[in-house]
Coordinates of N, CA, C and O in Angstrom, one line a residue:
M81 N 9.3 18.1 4.7 CA 9.1 17.3 5.9 C 7.8 16.5 5.7 O 6.8 17.0 5.5
I82 N 8.0 15.2 5.9 CA 6.9 14.2 5.8 C 6.5 13.8 7.2 O 7.3 13.4 8.0
Q83 N 5.2 13.8 7.4 CA 4.6 13.4 8.7 C 3.7 12.2 8.5 O 3.0 12.2 7.5
I84 N 3.8 11.3 9.4 CA 2.9 10.1 9.4 C 1.9 10.2 10.5 O 2.3 10.4 11.7
R85 N 0.7 10.0 10.2 CA -0.4 10.0 11.2 C -1.5 9.1 10.9 O -1.6 8.7 9.7
E86 N -2.3 8.8 11.9 CA -3.5 7.9 11.6 C -4.5 8.7 10.8 O -4.7 9.9 10.9
M87 N -5.2 8.0 9.9 CA -6.2 8.5 9.1 C -7.4 9.1 9.9 O -7.7 8.5 10.9
T88 N -8.0 10.2 9.4 CA -9.2 10.7 10.0 C -10.3 10.6 8.9 O -10.0 10.4 7.7
T89 N -11.5 10.7 9.4 CA -12.7 10.7 8.4 C -12.5 11.7 7.3 O -12.9 11.5 6.2
Q90 N -12.0 12.9 7.7 CA -11.8 14.0 6.7 C -10.8 13.6 5.6 O -10.8 14.3 4.6
D91 N -10.0 12.7 5.9 CA -9.0 12.3 4.9 C -9.6 11.4 3.7 O -8.9 11.3 2.7
K92 N -10.7 10.8 4.0 CA -11.3 9.8 3.0 C -11.4 10.3 1.6 O -10.9 9.6 0.6
P93 N -11.9 11.5 1.3 CA -12.0 11.9 -0.1 C -10.6 12.0 -0.8 O -10.4 11.5 -1.9
S94 N -9.6 12.5 -0.1 CA -8.2 12.5 -0.7 C -7.7 11.1 -0.9 O -7.0 10.8 -1.9
L95 N -7.9 10.3 0.1 CA -7.4 8.9 0.0 C -8.1 8.1 -1.1 O -7.4 7.3 -1.8
R96 N -9.3 8.3 -1.2 CA -10.1 7.6 -2.3 C -9.5 8.0 -3.7 O -9.2 7.2 -4.6
Q97 N -9.2 9.3 -3.9 CA -8.7 9.8 -5.1 C -7.3 9.3 -5.3 O -6.9 8.9 -6.5
L98 N -6.4 9.3 -4.3 CA -5.1 8.9 -4.4 C -5.0 7.4 -4.8 O -4.3 6.9 -5.6
Y99 N -5.9 6.6 -4.1 CA -5.9 5.2 -4.4 C -6.4 4.9 -5.8 O -5.7 4.1 -6.5
L100 N -7.4 5.6 -6.3 CA -7.9 5.4 -7.7 C -6.8 5.8 -8.7 O -6.4 5.0 -9.6
E101 N -6.2 6.9 -8.5 CA -5.2 7.4 -9.5 C -3.9 6.5 -9.5 O -3.4 6.2 -10.5
S102 N -3.5 6.1 -8.3 CA -2.3 5.3 -8.1 C -2.5 3.9 -8.8 O -1.6 3.4 -9.4
R103 N -3.7 3.3 -8.5 CA -3.9 2.0 -9.1 C -4.0 2.1 -10.6 O -3.5 1.2 -11.3
R104 N -4.6 3.1 -11.2 CA -4.7 3.3 -12.6 C -3.4 3.4 -13.2 O -3.1 3.0 -14.3
E105 N -2.5 4.1 -12.6 CA -1.1 4.4 -13.1 C -0.2 3.1 -12.9 O 0.5 2.7 -13.8
T106 N -0.3 2.5 -11.7 CA 0.6 1.4 -11.3 C 0.2 0.1 -12.1 O 1.0 -0.6 -12.6
F107 N -1.1 -0.2 -12.1 CA -1.6 -1.4 -12.7 C -2.1 -1.1 -14.1 O -3.3 -1.4 -14.4
Y108 N -1.2 -0.6 -14.9 CA -1.5 -0.1 -16.3 C -2.1 -1.3 -17.1 O -2.7 -1.0 -18.1
W109 N -1.8 -2.5 -16.8 CA -2.3 -3.6 -17.6 C -3.7 -4.0 -17.3 O -4.3 -4.7 -18.0
D110 N -4.3 -3.4 -16.2 CA -5.7 -3.7 -15.9 C -6.6 -2.6 -16.6 O -6.1 -1.5 -16.8
D111 N -7.9 -2.9 -16.8 CA -8.8 -1.9 -17.4 C -9.1 -0.9 -16.3 O -9.7 -1.2 -15.3
P112 N -8.8 0.4 -16.6 CA -9.0 1.5 -15.6 C -10.5 1.7 -15.4 O -10.8 2.2 -14.3
E113 N -11.3 1.3 -16.3 CA -12.8 1.5 -16.1 C -13.3 0.6 -15.1 O -14.4 0.8 -14.6
L114 N -12.6 -0.4 -14.7 CA -13.0 -1.4 -13.6 C -12.6 -0.9 -12.2 O -12.9 -1.5 -11.2
M115 N -11.9 0.2 -12.2 CA -11.4 0.8 -10.9 C -12.3 2.0 -10.6 O -12.5 2.8 -11.5
H116 N -12.8 2.0 -9.4 CA -13.7 3.1 -9.0 C -13.3 3.8 -7.7 O -12.6 3.2 -6.9
I117 N -13.8 5.0 -7.5 CA -13.5 5.8 -6.4 C -13.8 5.1 -5.0 O -13.1 5.2 -4.1
E118 N -14.9 4.4 -5.0 CA -15.4 3.7 -3.8 C -14.6 2.5 -3.5 O -14.8 1.9 -2.4
D119 N -13.7 2.0 -4.4 CA -12.9 0.8 -4.1 C -12.1 1.0 -2.8 O -11.8 0.0 -2.1
F120 N -11.7 2.2 -2.5 CA -10.9 2.4 -1.3 C -11.6 1.9 -0.1 O -11.0 1.3 0.8
D121 N -12.9 2.3 0.0 CA -13.7 1.9 1.2 C -13.8 0.4 1.3 O -13.6 -0.2 2.4
R122 N -14.0 -0.3 0.2 CA -14.1 -1.8 0.3 C -12.8 -2.4 0.6 O -12.7 -3.3 1.4
D123 N -11.7 -1.9 -0.1 CA -10.4 -2.6 0.0 C -9.7 -2.3 1.3 O -8.7 -3.0 1.6
T124 N -10.1 -1.3 2.1 CA -9.5 -1.0 3.4 C -10.4 -1.2 4.6 O -10.0 -0.9 5.7
E125 N -11.5 -1.9 4.3 CA -12.5 -2.1 5.4 C -11.8 -2.9 6.5 O -11.1 -3.9 6.3
D126 N -12.0 -2.5 7.8 CA -11.5 -3.1 9.0 C -9.9 -3.1 9.1 O -9.3 -3.9 9.8
E127 N -9.3 -2.1 8.3 CA -7.9 -2.0 8.4 C -7.5 -0.7 9.1 O -8.3 0.3 9.1
L128 N -6.3 -0.7 9.7 CA -5.7 0.5 10.3 C -5.0 1.2 9.3 O -4.1 0.6 8.6
I129 N -5.3 2.5 9.1 CA -4.7 3.3 8.0 C -3.9 4.5 8.5 O -4.4 5.2 9.4
F130 N -2.7 4.6 8.0 CA -1.9 5.8 8.3 C -1.6 6.5 7.0 O -1.5 5.9 5.9
V131 N -1.6 7.8 7.1 CA -1.3 8.7 5.9 C 0.1 9.3 6.1 O 0.5 9.6 7.2
A132 N 0.7 9.6 4.9 CA 1.9 10.4 4.8 C 1.4 11.7 4.3 O 0.7 11.8 3.3
E133 N 1.9 12.8 5.0 CA 1.4 14.1 4.7 C 2.6 15.0 4.6 O 3.6 14.9 5.4
S134 N 2.6 15.9 3.6 CA 3.6 16.9 3.4 C 2.9 18.3 3.2 O 2.1 18.4 2.2
Q135 N 3.2 19.2 4.0 CA 2.6 20.6 3.9 C 1.1 20.5 3.7 O 0.5 21.0 2.8
Q136 N 0.4 19.8 4.6 CA -1.0 19.6 4.7 C -1.6 18.9 3.5 O -2.8 18.9 3.2
T137 N -0.8 18.2 2.7 CA -1.2 17.4 1.5 C -0.9 16.0 1.8 O 0.2 15.6 2.1
I138 N -2.0 15.1 1.6 CA -1.8 13.7 1.7 C -1.0 13.2 0.5 O -1.5 13.4 -0.6
I139 N 0.1 12.6 0.7 CA 0.9 12.1 -0.4 C 1.0 10.6 -0.5 O 1.6 10.1 -1.4
G140 N 0.5 9.9 0.5 CA 0.5 8.4 0.5 C -0.2 7.9 1.7 O -0.6 8.6 2.6
F141 N -0.4 6.5 1.7 CA -1.0 5.9 2.8 C -0.6 4.4 2.8 O -0.1 3.8 1.8
I142 N -0.8 3.8 4.0 CA -0.6 2.4 4.2 C -1.8 1.9 5.0 O -2.3 2.5 5.9
S143 N -2.3 0.7 4.6 CA -3.4 0.1 5.3 C -2.9 -1.3 5.8 O -2.2 -2.1 5.1
L144 N -3.2 -1.5 7.1 CA -2.7 -2.7 7.8 C -3.9 -3.6 8.3 O -4.8 -3.0 8.9
Y145 N -3.8 -4.8 8.0 CA -4.8 -5.8 8.6 C -4.1 -6.4 9.8 O -3.3 -7.3 9.7
V146 N -4.3 -5.8 11.0 CA -3.6 -6.1 12.2 C -3.7 -7.5 12.6 O -2.6 -8.1 13.0
P147 N -4.8 -8.2 12.6 CA -4.9 -9.6 13.1 C -3.9 -10.5 12.4 O -3.4 -11.5 13.0
D148 N -3.6 -10.3 11.1 CA -2.6 -11.1 10.4 C -1.2 -10.5 10.2 O -0.4 -11.0 9.4
N149 N -1.0 -9.3 10.8 CA 0.3 -8.6 10.7 C 0.6 -8.4 9.2 O 1.7 -8.7 8.7
F150 N -0.4 -8.0 8.5 CA -0.4 -7.9 7.0 C -0.5 -6.5 6.5 O -1.4 -5.8 6.9
I151 N 0.4 -6.1 5.6 CA 0.3 -4.8 4.9 C -0.5 -5.1 3.7 O -0.1 -5.8 2.8
H152 N -1.7 -4.5 3.6 CA -2.6 -4.7 2.5 C -2.3 -3.7 1.4 O -2.2 -4.1 0.2
C153 N -2.2 -2.4 1.7 CA -2.0 -1.4 0.7 C -0.9 -0.5 1.1 O -0.8 -0.1 2.3
L154 N -0.1 -0.1 0.1 CA 0.9 1.0 0.3 C 1.0 1.7 -1.0 O 1.4 1.2 -2.0
F155 N 0.5 3.0 -1.0 CA 0.5 3.8 -2.2 C 1.1 5.2 -1.9 O 0.7 5.7 -0.8
V156 N 1.9 5.7 -2.8 CA 2.5 7.0 -2.7 C 2.2 7.7 -4.0 O 2.4 7.1 -5.1
D157 N 1.7 8.9 -3.9 CA 1.5 9.8 -5.1 C 2.8 9.8 -5.9 O 3.8 10.0 -5.4
S158 N 2.6 9.5 -7.2 CA 3.8 9.4 -8.1 C 4.7 10.6 -8.1 O 5.9 10.5 -8.3
S159 N 4.1 11.8 -7.9 CA 4.9 13.0 -7.9 C 5.8 13.1 -6.6 O 6.6 14.0 -6.5
F160 N 5.5 12.3 -5.6 CA 6.3 12.3 -4.4 C 7.1 11.1 -4.1 O 7.7 10.9 -3.1
K161 N 7.2 10.2 -5.1 CA 8.0 8.9 -4.9 C 9.4 9.3 -4.9 O 9.9 10.2 -5.5
G162 N 10.1 8.5 -4.1 CA 11.6 8.7 -3.9 C 11.9 9.7 -2.9 O 13.1 10.0 -2.7
Q163 N 11.0 10.2 -2.1 CA 11.2 11.2 -1.1 C 11.1 10.7 0.3 O 11.2 11.5 1.3
G164 N 10.9 9.4 0.5 CA 10.9 8.8 1.8 C 9.6 8.4 2.4 O 9.5 7.8 3.5
A165 N 8.5 8.8 1.7 CA 7.2 8.5 2.3 C 6.9 7.0 2.5 O 6.4 6.6 3.5
G166 N 7.3 6.2 1.4 CA 7.1 4.8 1.5 C 7.8 4.2 2.6 O 7.3 3.3 3.4
H167 N 9.1 4.6 2.8 CA 9.9 4.1 3.9 C 9.3 4.4 5.2 O 9.2 3.6 6.1
Q168 N 8.9 5.7 5.4 CA 8.3 6.1 6.7 C 7.0 5.3 7.0 O 6.8 5.0 8.1
L169 N 6.2 5.1 6.0 CA 5.0 4.3 6.2 C 5.3 2.9 6.6 O 4.6 2.3 7.5
L170 N 6.3 2.3 6.0 CA 6.7 0.9 6.4 C 7.2 0.9 7.8 O 7.0 0.0 8.6
E171 N 8.0 2.0 8.2 CA 8.5 2.1 9.6 C 7.3 2.1 10.6 O 7.3 1.5 11.6
K172 N 6.2 2.9 10.2 CA 5.1 3.0 11.0 C 4.4 1.6 11.2 O 4.0 1.2 12.3
A173 N 4.4 0.8 10.1 CA 3.8 -0.5 10.1 C 4.6 -1.4 11.1 O 4.0 -2.2 11.8
K174 N 5.9 -1.3 11.1 CA 6.7 -2.1 12.0 C 6.4 -1.8 13.4 O 6.6 -2.6 14.3
Q175 N 6.0 -0.6 13.7 CA 5.6 -0.2 15.1 C 4.3 -0.7 15.5 O 4.0 -0.9 16.7
Q176 N 3.4 -1.0 14.5 CA 2.0 -1.3 14.8 C 1.8 -2.9 14.8 O 0.9 -3.3 15.4
L177 N 2.6 -3.6 14.0 CA 2.4 -5.0 13.8 C 3.5 -5.8 14.5 O 4.5 -5.3 14.7
Q178 N 3.1 -7.1 14.7 CA 4.1 -8.0 15.2 C 4.8 -8.7 14.1 O 4.2 -9.0 13.0
R179 N 6.1 -9.0 14.3 CA 6.8 -9.7 13.3 C 6.6 -11.2 13.4 O 6.3 -11.7 14.4
P180 N 6.7 -11.9 12.2 CA 7.0 -11.4 10.9 C 5.8 -10.6 10.3 O 4.7 -11.0 10.4
L181 N 6.1 -9.5 9.6 CA 5.2 -8.8 8.8 C 5.0 -9.5 7.5 O 6.0 -10.1 7.0
K182 N 3.8 -9.4 6.9 CA 3.6 -10.0 5.6 C 2.9 -9.1 4.6 O 2.3 -8.1 5.0
L183 N 3.1 -9.3 3.3 CA 2.4 -8.6 2.3 C 2.5 -9.4 1.0 O 3.2 -10.4 0.9
K184 N 1.7 -9.0 0.0 CA 1.7 -9.6 -1.3 C 2.0 -8.5 -2.3 O 1.5 -7.4 -2.1
C185 N 2.8 -8.8 -3.3 CA 3.2 -7.8 -4.3 C 3.1 -8.5 -5.7 O 3.6 -9.5 -5.9
L186 N 2.3 -7.8 -6.5 CA 2.2 -8.4 -7.9 C 3.5 -8.6 -8.6 O 4.4 -7.7 -8.5
S187 N 3.7 -9.7 -9.2 CA 4.9 -10.0 -9.9 C 5.3 -9.0 -11.0 O 6.4 -8.7 -11.2
R188 N 4.3 -8.5 -11.6 CA 4.5 -7.5 -12.7 C 4.9 -6.2 -12.2 O 5.4 -5.3 -12.9
N189 N 4.7 -5.9 -10.9 CA 5.0 -4.6 -10.3 C 6.5 -4.5 -9.9 O 6.8 -4.5 -8.7
A190 N 7.4 -4.5 -10.9 CA 8.8 -4.6 -10.6 C 9.3 -3.4 -9.7 O 10.2 -3.6 -8.8
P191 N 8.8 -2.2 -9.9 CA 9.3 -1.1 -9.0 C 9.0 -1.4 -7.6 O 9.8 -1.1 -6.7
A192 N 7.8 -1.9 -7.3 CA 7.4 -2.2 -5.9 C 8.2 -3.3 -5.3 O 8.7 -3.3 -4.2
L193 N 8.4 -4.4 -6.1 CA 9.2 -5.5 -5.6 C 10.6 -5.0 -5.3 O 11.2 -5.4 -4.2
A194 N 11.2 -4.2 -6.1 CA 12.6 -3.6 -5.9 C 12.6 -2.8 -4.6 O 13.5 -2.8 -3.8
F195 N 11.5 -2.0 -4.4 CA 11.4 -1.1 -3.2 C 11.4 -2.0 -2.0 O 12.1 -1.7 -1.0
Y196 N 10.5 -3.0 -2.0 CA 10.4 -3.8 -0.8 C 11.7 -4.6 -0.5 O 12.1 -4.7 0.7
E197 N 12.3 -5.1 -1.5 CA 13.6 -5.8 -1.3 C 14.7 -4.8 -0.7 O 15.4 -5.2 0.2
K198 N 14.7 -3.6 -1.2 CA 15.6 -2.6 -0.7 C 15.3 -2.3 0.8 O 16.2 -2.0 1.6
E199 N 14.1 -2.4 1.1 CA 13.6 -2.2 2.5 C 13.8 -3.4 3.4 O 13.5 -3.4 4.6
G200 N 14.4 -4.5 2.9 CA 14.7 -5.7 3.7 C 13.7 -6.8 3.7 O 13.8 -7.8 4.4
W201 N 12.7 -6.7 2.8 CA 11.7 -7.7 2.7 C 12.2 -8.8 1.8 O 13.1 -8.6 0.9
K202 N 11.8 -10.1 2.1 CA 12.2 -11.3 1.3 C 11.1 -11.9 0.6 O 10.0 -12.0 1.2
K203 N 11.3 -12.3 -0.6 CA 10.3 -13.1 -1.4 C 10.3 -14.5 -0.8 O 11.3 -15.1 -0.6
V204 N 9.1 -14.9 -0.5 CA 8.9 -16.3 0.1 C 8.4 -17.3 -1.0 O 9.0 -18.3 -1.1
H205 N 7.3 -16.9 -1.7 CA 6.7 -17.8 -2.6 C 6.0 -17.1 -3.7 O 5.2 -16.2 -3.3
E206 N 6.2 -17.4 -4.9 CA 5.4 -16.8 -6.0 C 4.1 -17.6 -6.3 O 4.2 -18.8 -6.5
V207 N 3.0 -17.0 -6.2 CA 1.7 -17.6 -6.5 C 1.4 -17.3 -8.0 O 1.2 -16.1 -8.3
K208 N 1.4 -18.3 -8.8 CA 1.2 -18.1 -10.2 C -0.2 -18.4 -10.6 O -0.6 -19.5 -11.0
I209 N -1.0 -17.3 -10.5 CA -2.4 -17.3 -11.0 C -2.5 -16.3 -12.1 O -1.4 -15.7 -12.5
R210 N -3.7 -15.9 -12.5 CA -3.8 -14.9 -13.6 C -3.0 -13.7 -13.3 O -2.2 -13.2 -14.1
D211 N -3.1 -13.1 -12.1 CA -2.3 -12.0 -11.7 C -1.3 -12.5 -10.6 O -1.5 -12.4 -9.4
A212 N -0.2 -13.1 -11.1 CA 0.8 -13.7 -10.2 C 1.3 -12.7 -9.2 O 1.4 -11.5 -9.5
Y213 N 1.6 -13.1 -8.0 CA 2.1 -12.3 -7.0 C 3.1 -13.0 -6.1 O 3.1 -14.2 -6.0
W214 N 3.9 -12.2 -5.4 CA 4.9 -12.8 -4.5 C 4.3 -12.6 -3.0 O 3.9 -11.5 -2.7
N215 N 4.4 -13.6 -2.2 CA 4.2 -13.5 -0.8 C 5.6 -13.0 -0.3 O 6.6 -13.6 -0.6
M216 N 5.6 -12.0 0.5 CA 6.8 -11.4 1.0 C 6.7 -11.3 2.5 O 5.6 -11.2 3.1
I217 N 7.9 -11.4 3.2 CA 7.9 -11.4 4.6 C 9.0 -10.5 5.1 O 10.1 -10.3 4.4
Y218 N 8.8 -9.8 6.3 CA 9.8 -9.0 6.9 C 10.0 -9.5 8.3 O 9.0 -9.5 9.1
R219 N 11.1 -10.0 8.7 CA 11.4 -10.5 10.0 C 12.0 -9.4 10.9 O 12.0 -9.3 12.0

């Protein structure tokens, strides 16, 4: 059973670790030494964060920048992928944000692009810079 709830201060150490490990695994093309435990604090500043929890263990999170109806981060521990946490976190975002919802997904991140498209997101425009990404929208 996966539960979705708002982040508490006590969750930060687990979320920092999850964010670091997930980024190092997902973005294998980037130098892992440039990723740090405190990146979570910087990258989610001023965002509304919800965690996915299973048996008192945080298995994922989503961070929302509410003023822009923008999903900034969505990460699920790799050992829990495919069990519905990502879907449930997106459903929570739909309850918190106004449509259309927006996000960016790196073009190299084929598994994430496939996940979002399966969830009903549409690719709008690919921005071709050093780390190319797709602007995506959910109506």
